[in-house]
Every structure is written in C-alpha cells, then in structure tokens.
Amino acid sequence: MNLKKMAALRAAHEIRDGDVVGLGTGSTAHYFIRELGRRVLEEELDVMGIPTSYQSMFLASSSGIRITGLSEHDPDVAVDGADEVDPQLNLIKGGGAAHTLEKIVDSAAERFIVIVDESKLVDRLGAFPLPVEVIPAACRPVMETLESMGADVSIRSCEGKDGPVVTDNGNFVLDASFGVIHEPGDLEVRLNSIPGVVENGIFSGLADMVIAGTSDGLKIMKP
C-alpha cells in the first residue's frame, strides 16, 4: 500500500463521533480527509472539520464533512502531514504554503496527530528548506535578515503561472536553507521575532503522535 495512505487511514480511525477535526493540507492529508469523509457517510459520524486551506476546505466539503471554523469551535484533534519529523517530534511543515493556519489550528487542538511516510523521518531537521511566510512589502529586508543568520534564501515561485507563490493569506513564502537545525525551538522563536514574518514552518513541541507508514508497517511515535 502507498505508505502515506497507510498512515492516513490509521489516523482516520482515531476520530470519534462528535469530534471537531483540524484538517491539514497536502498529499497525505488528502488521503486522511477522503477516509474521514467515507467514515462520516458510511458510519453516520457527527463530525465537523476545520480546514487549514482552501484546498482542504473544498476537499472536505466534497467528501461530506461539515465545515466550521475557530471562531465557532476548538478542534478536539488535528491531523496533518509534515515535510520532516525528528526523533523529538519537532517538525518542518509548509511545503504546501499553508503552515500559518496549520500552526494556528494544530496549536488549538487538544491532540495533534502527524501522518507521514518513512522518508520524512530524519535524525535532525534542516534538509528540507524552511518555509517562512512574509508580508510582501517586507520581503527584501526579511531575506537580508535570514541571509545574515546564515541561510540561503529564495522566494518560492509558482508552477503554472509567472511570479511568486501567494498564500491563502495573501503573502509570499521564502524558502530558507539553514543546514542542520540544532535548536528548532529557539530558531522558531527567533524567526517569528523578525518584523514582517507572519509564521515559519518549524513546529516544535506540538505533535502528540506521529503515525509513519513504513515498509515494515506502521510506526507510532509519541513524545
């Protein structure tokens, strides 16, 4: 079986009747939302979803999941993928440019479950360029600050259109390669203190469970 799908199907069975669920964004979250929608329809679960992007909102709606928001409910559980996961369950997220709302929803949830395939498990974060969402007017000074911190920085470009990626929040995404990140929590705080930075893709100390699909089966990791 597809290893991403394996992890997603397992996570979908963590959801209980009456739950409000934070719905992640990306290819692994796609499998989760589809499976949760199947359970909602076949088992008549009373479940609502809080999407973290337009992509997940449209997918959830078409899958039969009722949509709500943080203005109305706190999520009981949030489920999302990750681009990297270290042994302490620190994450890099943001490959889909949705990490700002993902971090808001995941932080608000009573439980945050991460679903990945084994290729996302790393000894230390940093091989995947760190996404940093910035207000467009602040793009140049933020890039210069990140470079002064030792990062190689580029503005993320769109595929299929000219110009930069624009997030659901109307901002740009910088991809900053720092190399090995030795203190993820410290770097997360430092980056968010830069004027013009909206949010960065380090998620430290948030994950309550990681479900990884591996060639040997499912691997469950907890703090």
Short mmCIF file of N, CA and C in Angstrom, two decimals, residues 141-207:
data_model
loop_
_atom_site.label_atom_id
_atom_site.label_comp_id
_atom_site.label_asym_id
_atom_site.label_seq_id
_atom_site.Cartn_x
_atom_site.Cartn_y
_atom_site.Cartn_z
N PRO A 141 13.83 43.08 3.15
CA PRO A 141 14.54 43.12 4.44
C PRO A 141 14.54 41.79 5.18
N VAL A 142 13.46 41.02 5.06
CA VAL A 142 13.44 39.72 5.73
C VAL A 142 14.45 38.78 5.08
N MET A 143 14.54 38.79 3.77
CA MET A 143 15.54 37.97 3.08
C MET A 143 16.94 38.32 3.56
N GLU A 144 17.23 39.61 3.67
CA GLU A 144 18.56 40.04 4.12
C GLU A 144 18.84 39.60 5.55
N THR A 145 17.81 39.66 6.40
CA THR A 145 17.99 39.21 7.78
C THR A 145 18.26 37.72 7.84
N LEU A 146 17.50 36.94 7.07
CA LEU A 146 17.71 35.49 7.06
C LEU A 146 19.11 35.15 6.53
N GLU A 147 19.56 35.86 5.52
CA GLU A 147 20.90 35.62 4.98
C GLU A 147 21.96 35.97 6.02
N SER A 148 21.73 37.02 6.81
CA SER A 148 22.68 37.38 7.87
C SER A 148 22.73 36.33 8.97
N MET A 149 21.67 35.51 9.06
CA MET A 149 21.62 34.41 10.03
C MET A 149 22.23 33.13 9.47
N GLY A 150 22.71 33.20 8.23
CA GLY A 150 23.41 32.05 7.64
C GLY A 150 22.59 31.22 6.68
N ALA A 151 21.41 31.67 6.29
CA ALA A 151 20.56 30.88 5.41
C ALA A 151 20.75 31.26 3.95
N ASP A 152 20.60 30.29 3.08
CA ASP A 152 20.42 30.54 1.66
C ASP A 152 18.92 30.69 1.42
N VAL A 153 18.51 31.80 0.82
CA VAL A 153 17.09 32.16 0.77
C VAL A 153 16.63 32.38 -0.66
N SER A 154 15.45 31.91 -0.97
CA SER A 154 14.83 32.18 -2.26
C SER A 154 13.34 32.40 -2.07
N ILE A 155 12.75 33.21 -2.97
CA ILE A 155 11.30 33.38 -2.97
C ILE A 155 10.69 32.19 -3.71
N ARG A 156 9.71 31.56 -3.11
CA ARG A 156 9.10 30.41 -3.76
C ARG A 156 8.28 30.86 -4.98
N SER A 157 8.54 30.22 -6.10
CA SER A 157 7.86 30.57 -7.35
C SER A 157 6.72 29.61 -7.63
N CYS A 158 5.73 30.10 -8.35
CA CYS A 158 4.59 29.28 -8.73
C CYS A 158 4.95 28.33 -9.86
N GLU A 159 4.23 27.25 -9.91
CA GLU A 159 4.24 26.39 -11.08
C GLU A 159 2.95 26.65 -11.85
N GLY A 160 3.06 26.89 -13.13
CA GLY A 160 1.87 27.11 -13.94
C GLY A 160 1.51 28.57 -14.12
N LYS A 161 2.19 29.49 -13.42
CA LYS A 161 1.99 30.92 -13.62
C LYS A 161 3.29 31.63 -13.29
N ASP A 162 3.46 32.82 -13.85
CA ASP A 162 4.63 33.60 -13.55
C ASP A 162 4.48 34.26 -12.18
N GLY A 163 5.61 34.39 -11.48
CA GLY A 163 5.59 35.11 -10.22
C GLY A 163 5.66 34.22 -9.01
N PRO A 164 5.65 34.83 -7.83
CA PRO A 164 5.81 34.08 -6.58
C PRO A 164 4.54 33.37 -6.16
N VAL A 165 4.70 32.35 -5.33
CA VAL A 165 3.56 31.73 -4.66
C VAL A 165 2.91 32.77 -3.75
N VAL A 166 1.61 32.84 -3.81
CA VAL A 166 0.84 33.71 -2.90
C VAL A 166 -0.01 32.81 -2.01
N THR A 167 0.15 32.92 -0.71
CA THR A 167 -0.56 32.06 0.22
C THR A 167 -2.04 32.43 0.28
N ASP A 168 -2.82 31.59 0.95
CA ASP A 168 -4.24 31.89 1.15
C ASP A 168 -4.42 33.18 1.94
N ASN A 169 -3.36 33.62 2.64
CA ASN A 169 -3.42 34.85 3.43
C ASN A 169 -2.94 36.07 2.64
N GLY A 170 -2.56 35.86 1.37
CA GLY A 170 -2.12 36.97 0.53
C GLY A 170 -0.66 37.33 0.70
N ASN A 171 0.13 36.43 1.22
CA ASN A 171 1.55 36.70 1.49
C ASN A 171 2.46 35.86 0.60
N PHE A 172 3.77 36.13 0.69
CA PHE A 172 4.78 35.37 -0.04
C PHE A 172 5.41 34.34 0.89
N VAL A 173 6.09 33.35 0.28
CA VAL A 173 6.81 32.34 1.05
C VAL A 173 8.28 32.38 0.64
N LEU A 174 9.15 32.52 1.64
CA LEU A 174 10.58 32.40 1.44
C LEU A 174 11.00 31.00 1.87
N ASP A 175 11.86 30.36 1.10
CA ASP A 175 12.43 29.07 1.49
C ASP A 175 13.87 29.32 1.93
N ALA A 176 14.13 29.05 3.21
CA ALA A 176 15.42 29.36 3.83
C ALA A 176 16.13 28.07 4.21
N SER A 177 17.29 27.84 3.61
CA SER A 177 18.08 26.64 3.90
C SER A 177 19.16 27.00 4.92
N PHE A 178 18.98 26.50 6.15
CA PHE A 178 19.92 26.77 7.23
C PHE A 178 20.92 25.63 7.41
N GLY A 179 20.75 24.53 6.69
CA GLY A 179 21.52 23.33 7.02
C GLY A 179 20.91 22.67 8.24
N VAL A 180 21.70 21.89 8.95
CA VAL A 180 21.19 21.18 10.12
C VAL A 180 20.72 22.19 11.17
N ILE A 181 19.50 21.99 11.67
CA ILE A 181 18.92 22.87 12.69
C ILE A 181 19.11 22.18 14.04
N HIS A 182 20.00 22.72 14.86
CA HIS A 182 20.34 22.07 16.13
C HIS A 182 19.35 22.39 17.24
N GLU A 183 18.77 23.59 17.20
CA GLU A 183 17.82 24.00 18.25
C GLU A 183 16.55 24.51 17.58
N PRO A 184 15.65 23.59 17.18
CA PRO A 184 14.46 24.02 16.43
C PRO A 184 13.59 25.03 17.18
N GLY A 185 13.37 24.80 18.47
CA GLY A 185 12.51 25.69 19.23
C GLY A 185 13.06 27.10 19.29
N ASP A 186 14.37 27.21 19.47
CA ASP A 186 15.00 28.53 19.53
C ASP A 186 14.90 29.24 18.19
N LEU A 187 15.18 28.54 17.10
CA LEU A 187 15.11 29.15 15.78
C LEU A 187 13.68 29.56 15.44
N GLU A 188 12.71 28.75 15.84
CA GLU A 188 11.31 29.09 15.59
C GLU A 188 10.96 30.44 16.19
N VAL A 189 11.37 30.65 17.43
CA VAL A 189 11.08 31.92 18.12
C VAL A 189 11.84 33.07 17.48
N ARG A 190 13.11 32.86 17.16
CA ARG A 190 13.92 33.92 16.56
C ARG A 190 13.34 34.38 15.23
N LEU A 191 12.91 33.45 14.41
CA LEU A 191 12.37 33.82 13.10
C LEU A 191 11.08 34.62 13.24
N ASN A 192 10.24 34.23 14.18
CA ASN A 192 8.96 34.93 14.33
C ASN A 192 9.11 36.29 14.98
N SER A 193 10.31 36.62 15.45
CA SER A 193 10.55 37.95 16.01
C SER A 193 11.02 38.95 14.94
N ILE A 194 11.25 38.48 13.71
CA ILE A 194 11.69 39.36 12.63
C ILE A 194 10.48 40.13 12.10
N PRO A 195 10.53 41.46 12.09
CA PRO A 195 9.40 42.24 11.57
C PRO A 195 9.08 41.86 10.12
N GLY A 196 7.82 41.60 9.86
CA GLY A 196 7.40 41.21 8.52
C GLY A 196 7.19 39.73 8.36
N VAL A 197 7.74 38.91 9.26
CA VAL A 197 7.50 37.47 9.22
C VAL A 197 6.13 37.18 9.84
N VAL A 198 5.31 36.45 9.11
CA VAL A 198 3.99 36.06 9.62
C VAL A 198 4.10 34.78 10.43
N GLU A 199 4.77 33.77 9.88
CA GLU A 199 4.96 32.49 10.57
C GLU A 199 6.00 31.67 9.82
N ASN A 200 6.69 30.81 10.55
CA ASN A 200 7.66 29.91 9.90
C ASN A 200 7.24 28.46 10.10
N GLY A 201 7.90 27.56 9.36
CA GLY A 201 7.46 26.18 9.29
C GLY A 201 8.02 25.24 10.33
N ILE A 202 8.71 25.74 11.34
CA ILE A 202 9.13 24.87 12.45
C ILE A 202 7.96 24.72 13.42
N PHE A 203 7.60 23.47 13.70
CA PHE A 203 6.57 23.15 14.68
C PHE A 203 7.27 22.38 15.80
N SER A 204 7.65 23.07 16.86
CA SER A 204 8.37 22.40 17.95
C SER A 204 7.43 22.19 19.14
N GLY A 205 7.44 20.98 19.67
CA GLY A 205 6.67 20.68 20.87
C GLY A 205 5.16 20.64 20.68
N LEU A 206 4.68 20.48 19.45
CA LEU A 206 3.24 20.47 19.20
C LEU A 206 2.68 19.06 19.00
N ALA A 207 3.43 18.19 18.38
CA ALA A 207 2.89 16.89 17.99
C ALA A 207 2.68 15.98 19.20
#
